[in-house]
GROMACS .gro file of N, CA and C in nm:
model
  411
    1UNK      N    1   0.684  -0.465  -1.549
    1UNK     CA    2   0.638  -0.434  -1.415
    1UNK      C    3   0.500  -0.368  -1.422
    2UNK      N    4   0.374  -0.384  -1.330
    2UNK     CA    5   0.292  -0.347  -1.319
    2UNK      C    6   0.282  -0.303  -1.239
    3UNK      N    7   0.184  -0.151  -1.198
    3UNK     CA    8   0.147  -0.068  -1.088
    3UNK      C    9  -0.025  -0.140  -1.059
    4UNK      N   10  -0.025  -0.109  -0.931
    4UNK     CA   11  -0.181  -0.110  -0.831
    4UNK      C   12  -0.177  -0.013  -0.753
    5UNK      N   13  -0.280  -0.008  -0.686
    5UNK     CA   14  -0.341   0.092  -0.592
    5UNK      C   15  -0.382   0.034  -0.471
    6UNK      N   16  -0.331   0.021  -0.332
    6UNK     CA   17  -0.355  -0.002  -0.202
    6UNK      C   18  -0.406   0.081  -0.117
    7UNK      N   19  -0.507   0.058  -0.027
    7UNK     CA   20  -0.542   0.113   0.084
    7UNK      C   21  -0.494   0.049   0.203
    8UNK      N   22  -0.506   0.119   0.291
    8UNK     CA   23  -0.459   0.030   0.447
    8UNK      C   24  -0.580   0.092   0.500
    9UNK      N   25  -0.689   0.031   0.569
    9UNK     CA   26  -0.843   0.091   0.585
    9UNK      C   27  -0.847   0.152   0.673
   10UNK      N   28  -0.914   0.230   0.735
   10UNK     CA   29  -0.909   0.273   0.917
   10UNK      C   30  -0.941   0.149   1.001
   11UNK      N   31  -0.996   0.062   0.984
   11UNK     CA   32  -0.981  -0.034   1.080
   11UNK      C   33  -0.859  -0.072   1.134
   12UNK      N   34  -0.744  -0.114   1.025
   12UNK     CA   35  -0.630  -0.134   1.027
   12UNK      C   36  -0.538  -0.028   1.113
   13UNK      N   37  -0.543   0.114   1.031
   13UNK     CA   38  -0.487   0.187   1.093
   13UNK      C   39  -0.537   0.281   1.249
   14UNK      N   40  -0.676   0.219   1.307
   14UNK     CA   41  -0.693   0.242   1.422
   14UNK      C   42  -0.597   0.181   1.496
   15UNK      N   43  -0.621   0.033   1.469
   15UNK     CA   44  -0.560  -0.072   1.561
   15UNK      C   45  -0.404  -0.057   1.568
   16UNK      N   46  -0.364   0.023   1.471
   16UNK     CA   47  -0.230   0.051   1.478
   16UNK      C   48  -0.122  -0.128   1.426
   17UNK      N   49  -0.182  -0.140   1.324
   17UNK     CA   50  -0.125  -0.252   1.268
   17UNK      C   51  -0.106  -0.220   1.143
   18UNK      N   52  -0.075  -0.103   1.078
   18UNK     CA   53   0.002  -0.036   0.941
   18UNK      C   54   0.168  -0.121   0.936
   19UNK      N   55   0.189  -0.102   1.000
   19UNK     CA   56   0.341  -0.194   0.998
   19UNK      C   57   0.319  -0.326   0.966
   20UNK      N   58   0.230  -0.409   1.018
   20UNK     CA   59   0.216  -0.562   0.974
   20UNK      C   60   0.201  -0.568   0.829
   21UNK      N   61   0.128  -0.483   0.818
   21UNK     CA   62   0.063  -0.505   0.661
   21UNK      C   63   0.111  -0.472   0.568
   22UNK      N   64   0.208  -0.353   0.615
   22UNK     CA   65   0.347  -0.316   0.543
   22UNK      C   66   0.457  -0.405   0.534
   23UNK      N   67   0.489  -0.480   0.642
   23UNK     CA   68   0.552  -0.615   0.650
   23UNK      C   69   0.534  -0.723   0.521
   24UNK      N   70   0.359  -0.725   0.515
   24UNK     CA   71   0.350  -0.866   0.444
   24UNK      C   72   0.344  -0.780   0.255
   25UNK      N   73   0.341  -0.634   0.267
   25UNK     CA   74   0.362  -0.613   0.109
   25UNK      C   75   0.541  -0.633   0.070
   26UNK      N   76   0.598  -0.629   0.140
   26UNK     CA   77   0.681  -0.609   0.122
   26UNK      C   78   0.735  -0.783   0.122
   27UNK      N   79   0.730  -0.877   0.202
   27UNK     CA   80   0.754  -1.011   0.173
   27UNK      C   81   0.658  -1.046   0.043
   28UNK      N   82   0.586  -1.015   0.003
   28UNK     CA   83   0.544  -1.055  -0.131
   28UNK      C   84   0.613  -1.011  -0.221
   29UNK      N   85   0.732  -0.950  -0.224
   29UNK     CA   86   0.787  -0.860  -0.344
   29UNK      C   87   0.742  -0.745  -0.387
   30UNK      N   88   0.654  -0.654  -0.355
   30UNK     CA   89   0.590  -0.491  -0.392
   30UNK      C   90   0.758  -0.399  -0.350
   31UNK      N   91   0.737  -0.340  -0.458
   31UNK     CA   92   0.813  -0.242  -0.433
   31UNK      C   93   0.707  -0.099  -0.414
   32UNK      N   94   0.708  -0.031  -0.244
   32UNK     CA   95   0.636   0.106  -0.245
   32UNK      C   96   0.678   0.210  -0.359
   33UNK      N   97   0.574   0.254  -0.418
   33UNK     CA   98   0.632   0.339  -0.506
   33UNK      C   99   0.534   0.488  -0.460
   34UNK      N  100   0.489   0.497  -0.385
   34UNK     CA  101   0.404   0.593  -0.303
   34UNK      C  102   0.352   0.543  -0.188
   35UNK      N  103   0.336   0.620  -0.076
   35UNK     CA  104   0.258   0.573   0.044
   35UNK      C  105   0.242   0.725   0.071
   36UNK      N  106   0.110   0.753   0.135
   36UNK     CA  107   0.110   0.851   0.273
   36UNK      C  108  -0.059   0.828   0.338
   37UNK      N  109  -0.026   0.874   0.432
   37UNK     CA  110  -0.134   0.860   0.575
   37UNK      C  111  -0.212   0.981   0.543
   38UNK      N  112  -0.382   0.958   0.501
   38UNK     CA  113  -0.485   1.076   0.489
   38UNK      C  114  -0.567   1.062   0.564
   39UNK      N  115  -0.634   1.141   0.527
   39UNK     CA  116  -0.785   1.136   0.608
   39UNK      C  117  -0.826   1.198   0.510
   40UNK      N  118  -0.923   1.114   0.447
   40UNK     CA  119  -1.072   1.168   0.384
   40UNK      C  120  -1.210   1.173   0.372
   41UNK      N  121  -1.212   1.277   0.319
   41UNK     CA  122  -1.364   1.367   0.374
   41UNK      C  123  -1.469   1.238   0.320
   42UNK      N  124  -1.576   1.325   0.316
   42UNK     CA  125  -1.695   1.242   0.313
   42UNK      C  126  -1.685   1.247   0.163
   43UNK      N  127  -1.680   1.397   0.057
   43UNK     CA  128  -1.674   1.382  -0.054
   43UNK      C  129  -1.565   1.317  -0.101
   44UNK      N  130  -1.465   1.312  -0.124
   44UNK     CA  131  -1.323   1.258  -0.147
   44UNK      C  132  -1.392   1.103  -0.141
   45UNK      N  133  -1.458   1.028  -0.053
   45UNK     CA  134  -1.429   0.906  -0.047
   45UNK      C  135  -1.578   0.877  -0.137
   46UNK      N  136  -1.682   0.979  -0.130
   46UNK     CA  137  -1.762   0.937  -0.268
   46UNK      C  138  -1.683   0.931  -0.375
   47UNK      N  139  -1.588   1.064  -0.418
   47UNK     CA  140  -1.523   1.056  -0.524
   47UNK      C  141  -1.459   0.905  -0.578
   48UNK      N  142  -1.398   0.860  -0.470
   48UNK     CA  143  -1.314   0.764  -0.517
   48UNK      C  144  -1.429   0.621  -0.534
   49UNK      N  145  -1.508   0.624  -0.425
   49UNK     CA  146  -1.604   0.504  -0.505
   49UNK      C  147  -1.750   0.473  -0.526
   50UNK      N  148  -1.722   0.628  -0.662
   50UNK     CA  149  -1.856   0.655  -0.699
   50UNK      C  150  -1.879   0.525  -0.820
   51UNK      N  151  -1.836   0.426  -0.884
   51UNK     CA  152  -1.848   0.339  -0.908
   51UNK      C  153  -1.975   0.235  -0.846
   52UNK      N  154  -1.968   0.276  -0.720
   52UNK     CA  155  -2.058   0.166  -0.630
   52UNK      C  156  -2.176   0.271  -0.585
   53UNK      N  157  -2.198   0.393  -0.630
   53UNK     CA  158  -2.309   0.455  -0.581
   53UNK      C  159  -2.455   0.420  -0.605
   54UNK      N  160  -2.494   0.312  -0.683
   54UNK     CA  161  -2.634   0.299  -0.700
   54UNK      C  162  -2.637   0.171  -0.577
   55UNK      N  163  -2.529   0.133  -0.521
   55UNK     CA  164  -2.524   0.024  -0.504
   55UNK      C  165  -2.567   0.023  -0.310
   56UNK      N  166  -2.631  -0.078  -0.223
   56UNK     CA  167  -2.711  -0.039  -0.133
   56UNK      C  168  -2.586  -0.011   0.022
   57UNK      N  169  -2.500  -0.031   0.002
   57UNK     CA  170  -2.345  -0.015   0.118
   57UNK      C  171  -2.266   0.098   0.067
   58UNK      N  172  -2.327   0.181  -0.041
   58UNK     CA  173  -2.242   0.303  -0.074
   58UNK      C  174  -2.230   0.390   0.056
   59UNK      N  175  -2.354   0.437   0.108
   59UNK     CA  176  -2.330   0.546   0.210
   59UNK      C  177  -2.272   0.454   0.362
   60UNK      N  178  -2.277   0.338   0.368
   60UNK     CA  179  -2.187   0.276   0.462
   60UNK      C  180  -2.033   0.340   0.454
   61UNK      N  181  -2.009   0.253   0.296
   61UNK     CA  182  -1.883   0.219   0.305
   61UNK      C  183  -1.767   0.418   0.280
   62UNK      N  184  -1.883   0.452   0.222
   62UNK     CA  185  -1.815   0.606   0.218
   62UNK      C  186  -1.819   0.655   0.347
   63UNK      N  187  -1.919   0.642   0.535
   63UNK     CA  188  -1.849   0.675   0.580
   63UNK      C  189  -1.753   0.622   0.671
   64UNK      N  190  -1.772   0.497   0.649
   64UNK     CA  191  -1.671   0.408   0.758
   64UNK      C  192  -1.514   0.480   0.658
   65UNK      N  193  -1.500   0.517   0.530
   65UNK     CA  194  -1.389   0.504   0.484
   65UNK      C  195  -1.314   0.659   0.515
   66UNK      N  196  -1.420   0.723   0.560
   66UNK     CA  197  -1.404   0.856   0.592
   66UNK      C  198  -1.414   0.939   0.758
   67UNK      N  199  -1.395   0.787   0.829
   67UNK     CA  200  -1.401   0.794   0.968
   67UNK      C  201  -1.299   0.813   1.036
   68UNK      N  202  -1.206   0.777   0.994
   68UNK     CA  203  -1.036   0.819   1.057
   68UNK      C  204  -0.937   0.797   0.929
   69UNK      N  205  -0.814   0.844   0.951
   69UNK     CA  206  -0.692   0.816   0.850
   69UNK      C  207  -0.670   0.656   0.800
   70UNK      N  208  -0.632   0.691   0.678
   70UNK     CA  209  -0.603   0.573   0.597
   70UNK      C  210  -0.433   0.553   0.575
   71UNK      N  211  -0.372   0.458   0.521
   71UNK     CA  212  -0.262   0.502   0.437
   71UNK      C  213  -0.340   0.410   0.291
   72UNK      N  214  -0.249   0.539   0.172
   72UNK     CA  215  -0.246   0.481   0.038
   72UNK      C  216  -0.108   0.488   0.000
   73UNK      N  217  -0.156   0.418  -0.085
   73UNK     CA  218  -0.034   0.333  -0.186
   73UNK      C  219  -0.008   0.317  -0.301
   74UNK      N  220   0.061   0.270  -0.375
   74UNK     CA  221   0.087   0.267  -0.523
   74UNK      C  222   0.242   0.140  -0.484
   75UNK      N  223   0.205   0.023  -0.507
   75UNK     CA  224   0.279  -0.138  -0.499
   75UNK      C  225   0.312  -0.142  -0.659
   76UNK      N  226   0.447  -0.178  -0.686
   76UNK     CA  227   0.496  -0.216  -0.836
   76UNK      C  228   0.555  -0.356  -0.795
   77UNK      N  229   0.507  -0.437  -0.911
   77UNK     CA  230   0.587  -0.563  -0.913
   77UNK      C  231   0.501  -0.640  -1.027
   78UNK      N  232   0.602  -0.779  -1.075
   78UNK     CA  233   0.493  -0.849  -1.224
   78UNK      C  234   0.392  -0.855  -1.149
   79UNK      N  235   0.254  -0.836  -1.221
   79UNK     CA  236   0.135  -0.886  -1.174
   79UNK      C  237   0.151  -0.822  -1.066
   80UNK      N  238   0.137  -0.733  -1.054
   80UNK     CA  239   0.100  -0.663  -0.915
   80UNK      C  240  -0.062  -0.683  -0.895
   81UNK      N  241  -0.152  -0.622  -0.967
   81UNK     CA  242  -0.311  -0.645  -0.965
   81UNK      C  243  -0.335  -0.786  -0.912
   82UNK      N  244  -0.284  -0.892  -0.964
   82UNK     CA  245  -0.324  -0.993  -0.919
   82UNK      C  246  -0.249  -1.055  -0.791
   83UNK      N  247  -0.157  -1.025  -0.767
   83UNK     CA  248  -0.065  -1.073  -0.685
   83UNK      C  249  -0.134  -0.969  -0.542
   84UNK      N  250  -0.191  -0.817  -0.526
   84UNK     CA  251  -0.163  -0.738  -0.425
   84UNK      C  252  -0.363  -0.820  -0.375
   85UNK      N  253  -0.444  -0.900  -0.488
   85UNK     CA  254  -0.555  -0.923  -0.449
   85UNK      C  255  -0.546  -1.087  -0.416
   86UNK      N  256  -0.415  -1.144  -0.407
   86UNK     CA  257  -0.442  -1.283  -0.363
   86UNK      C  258  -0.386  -1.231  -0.211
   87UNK      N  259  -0.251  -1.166  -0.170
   87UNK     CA  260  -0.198  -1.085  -0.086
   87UNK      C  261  -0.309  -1.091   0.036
   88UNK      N  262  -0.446  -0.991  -0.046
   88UNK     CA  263  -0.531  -0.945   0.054
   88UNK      C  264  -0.609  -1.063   0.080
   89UNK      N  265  -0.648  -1.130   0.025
   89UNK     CA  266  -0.710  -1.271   0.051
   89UNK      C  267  -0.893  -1.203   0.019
   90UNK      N  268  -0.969  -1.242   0.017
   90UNK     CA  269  -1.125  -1.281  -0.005
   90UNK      C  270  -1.188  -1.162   0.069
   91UNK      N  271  -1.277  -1.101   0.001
   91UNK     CA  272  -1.295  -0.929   0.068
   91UNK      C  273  -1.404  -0.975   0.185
   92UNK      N  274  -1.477  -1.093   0.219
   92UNK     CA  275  -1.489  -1.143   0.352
   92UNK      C  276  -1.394  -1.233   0.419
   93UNK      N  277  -1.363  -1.165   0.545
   93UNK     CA  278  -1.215  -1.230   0.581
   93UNK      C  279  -1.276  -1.397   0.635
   94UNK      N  280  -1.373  -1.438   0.649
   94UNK     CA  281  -1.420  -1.546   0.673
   94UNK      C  282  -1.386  -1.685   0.590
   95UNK      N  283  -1.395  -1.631   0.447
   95UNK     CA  284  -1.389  -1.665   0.327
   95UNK      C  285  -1.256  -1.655   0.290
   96UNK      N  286  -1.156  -1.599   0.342
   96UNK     CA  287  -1.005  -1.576   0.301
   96UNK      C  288  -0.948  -1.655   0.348
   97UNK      N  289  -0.796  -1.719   0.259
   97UNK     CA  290  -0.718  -1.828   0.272
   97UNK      C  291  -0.622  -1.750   0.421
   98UNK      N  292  -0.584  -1.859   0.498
   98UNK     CA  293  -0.519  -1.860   0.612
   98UNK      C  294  -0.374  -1.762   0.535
   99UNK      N  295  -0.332  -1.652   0.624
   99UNK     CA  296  -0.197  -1.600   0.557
   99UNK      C  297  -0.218  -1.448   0.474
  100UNK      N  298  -0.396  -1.487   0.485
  100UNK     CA  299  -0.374  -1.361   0.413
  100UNK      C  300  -0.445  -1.193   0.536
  101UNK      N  301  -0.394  -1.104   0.426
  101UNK     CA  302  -0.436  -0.983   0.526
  101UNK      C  303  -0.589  -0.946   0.591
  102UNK      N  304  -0.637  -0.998   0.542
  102UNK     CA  305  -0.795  -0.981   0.560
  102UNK      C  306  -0.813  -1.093   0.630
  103UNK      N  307  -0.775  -1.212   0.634
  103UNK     CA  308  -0.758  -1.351   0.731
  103UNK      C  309  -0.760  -1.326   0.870
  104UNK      N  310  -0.639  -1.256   0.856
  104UNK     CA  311  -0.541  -1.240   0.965
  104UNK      C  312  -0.606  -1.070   1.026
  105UNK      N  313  -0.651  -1.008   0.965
  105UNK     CA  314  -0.667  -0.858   1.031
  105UNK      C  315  -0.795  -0.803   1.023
  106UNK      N  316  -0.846  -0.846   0.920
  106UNK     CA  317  -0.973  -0.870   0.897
  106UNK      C  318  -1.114  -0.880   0.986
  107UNK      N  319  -1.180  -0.763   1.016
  107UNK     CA  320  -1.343  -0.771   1.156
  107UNK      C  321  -1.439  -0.787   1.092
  108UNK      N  322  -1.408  -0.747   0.902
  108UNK     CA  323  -1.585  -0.877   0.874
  108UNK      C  324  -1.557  -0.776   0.713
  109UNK      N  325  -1.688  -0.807   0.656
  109UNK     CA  326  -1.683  -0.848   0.526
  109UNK      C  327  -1.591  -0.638   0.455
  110UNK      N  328  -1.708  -0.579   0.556
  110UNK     CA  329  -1.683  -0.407   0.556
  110UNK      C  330  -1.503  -0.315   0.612
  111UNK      N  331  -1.504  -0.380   0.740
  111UNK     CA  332  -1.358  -0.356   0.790
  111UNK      C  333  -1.324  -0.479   0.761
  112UNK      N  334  -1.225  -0.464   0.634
  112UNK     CA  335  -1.135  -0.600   0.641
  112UNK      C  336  -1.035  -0.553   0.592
  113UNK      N  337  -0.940  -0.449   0.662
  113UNK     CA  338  -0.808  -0.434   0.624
  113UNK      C  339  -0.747  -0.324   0.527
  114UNK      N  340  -0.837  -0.418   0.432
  114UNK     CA  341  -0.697  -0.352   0.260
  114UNK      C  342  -0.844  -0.336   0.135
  115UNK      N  343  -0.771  -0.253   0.085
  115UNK     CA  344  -0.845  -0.240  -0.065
  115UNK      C  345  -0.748  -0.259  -0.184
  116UNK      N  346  -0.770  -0.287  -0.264
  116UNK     CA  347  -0.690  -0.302  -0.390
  116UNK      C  348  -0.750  -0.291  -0.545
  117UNK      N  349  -0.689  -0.251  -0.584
  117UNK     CA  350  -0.770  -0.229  -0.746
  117UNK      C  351  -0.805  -0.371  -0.825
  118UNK      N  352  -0.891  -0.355  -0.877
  118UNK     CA  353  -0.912  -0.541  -0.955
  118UNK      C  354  -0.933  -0.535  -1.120
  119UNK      N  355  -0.863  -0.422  -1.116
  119UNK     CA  356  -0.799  -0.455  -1.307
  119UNK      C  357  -0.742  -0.339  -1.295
  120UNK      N  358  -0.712  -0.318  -1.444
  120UNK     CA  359  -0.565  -0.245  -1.453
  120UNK      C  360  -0.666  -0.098  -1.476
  121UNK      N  361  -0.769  -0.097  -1.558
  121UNK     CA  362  -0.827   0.032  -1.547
  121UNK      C  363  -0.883   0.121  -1.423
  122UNK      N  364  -0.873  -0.001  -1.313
  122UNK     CA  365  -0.924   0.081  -1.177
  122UNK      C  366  -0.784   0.132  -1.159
  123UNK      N  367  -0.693   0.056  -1.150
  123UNK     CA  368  -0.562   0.103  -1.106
  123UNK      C  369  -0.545   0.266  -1.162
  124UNK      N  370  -0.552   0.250  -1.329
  124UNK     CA  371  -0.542   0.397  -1.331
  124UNK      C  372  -0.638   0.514  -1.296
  125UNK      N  373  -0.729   0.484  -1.279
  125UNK     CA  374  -0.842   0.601  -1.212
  125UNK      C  375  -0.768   0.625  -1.096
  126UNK      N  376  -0.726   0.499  -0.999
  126UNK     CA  377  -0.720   0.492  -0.815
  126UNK      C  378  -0.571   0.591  -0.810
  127UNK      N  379  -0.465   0.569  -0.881
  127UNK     CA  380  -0.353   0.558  -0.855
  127UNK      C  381  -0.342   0.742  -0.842
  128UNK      N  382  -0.375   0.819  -0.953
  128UNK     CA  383  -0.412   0.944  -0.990
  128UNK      C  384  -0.508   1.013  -0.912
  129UNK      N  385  -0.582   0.938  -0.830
  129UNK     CA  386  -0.656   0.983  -0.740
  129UNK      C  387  -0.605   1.058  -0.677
  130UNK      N  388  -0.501   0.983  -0.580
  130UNK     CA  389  -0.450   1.015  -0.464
  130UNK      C  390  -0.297   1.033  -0.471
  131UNK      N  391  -0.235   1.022  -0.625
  131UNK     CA  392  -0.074   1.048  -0.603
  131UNK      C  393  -0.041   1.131  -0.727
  132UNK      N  394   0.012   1.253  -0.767
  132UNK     CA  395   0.003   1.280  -0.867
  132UNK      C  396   0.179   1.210  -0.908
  133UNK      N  397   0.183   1.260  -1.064
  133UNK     CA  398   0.363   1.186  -1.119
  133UNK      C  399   0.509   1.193  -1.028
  134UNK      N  400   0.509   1.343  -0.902
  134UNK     CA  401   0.590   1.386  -0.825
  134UNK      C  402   0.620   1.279  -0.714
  135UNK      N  403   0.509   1.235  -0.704
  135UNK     CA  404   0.500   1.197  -0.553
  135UNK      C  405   0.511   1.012  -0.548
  136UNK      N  406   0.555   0.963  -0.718
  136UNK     CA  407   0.580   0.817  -0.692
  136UNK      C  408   0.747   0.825  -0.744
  137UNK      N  409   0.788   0.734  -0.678
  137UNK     CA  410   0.933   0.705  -0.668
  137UNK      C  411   0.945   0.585  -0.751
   0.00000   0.00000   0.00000
């Protein structure tokens, strides 16, 4: 079994469509092994993707991500990494296969839903981020 790391974005959870998307992890086979609803700051969301700081949508995407509550996650199942990023479909929902979350919920390349880790070493940075050993089931 493999662990990942999920976001549910504020776009998502403005619109109040956390349940759909919880719906479709769960028909894919994820077993939740953490969830809770945050809100984070402006630093917190550099923290988490200071990876992309030289990069020219850093101060976008840190504060759209820090504009209202999120939920995170921690999804177990084989291939979870790959399975929770076909799930989300194409990080422009334009570009994403019909079915998927970003397809379907998706307002453009920035609000599109979901985040997910895309190898196993993000997973462990992401997962520790935001859940310490107590708090996954």
């Amino acid at each position: 079994m493999e662990r990942t790391f999920a976001i549910i974005k504020p776009d998502a959870v403005e619109r109040n469509i956390t349940g759909k998307i919880l719906g479709k992890i769960e028909e894919a086979g994820f077993t939740i092994r953490g969830m809770k609803k945050i809100h984070l700051t402006r630093k917190q969301a550099e923290g988490f993707y200071y990876v992309h700081k030289e990069r020219p949508f850093f101060n976008d995407l840190c504060a759209f991500m820090s504009r209202s509550a999120v939920v995170v996650l921690v999804l177990e199942r084989e291939n979870a990494i790959a399975k929770w990023r076909e799930v989300m479909g194409a990080t422009n929902p334009a570009n994403a296969e019909p079915g998927t979350i970003r397809k379907e919920f998706g307002l453009g390349i920035e609000e599109n839903s979901a985040h997910g880790s895309d190898s196993p070493e993000s997973a462990a940075f992401e997962i520790p981020y935001f859940f310490s050993s107590l708090e996954l089931v």
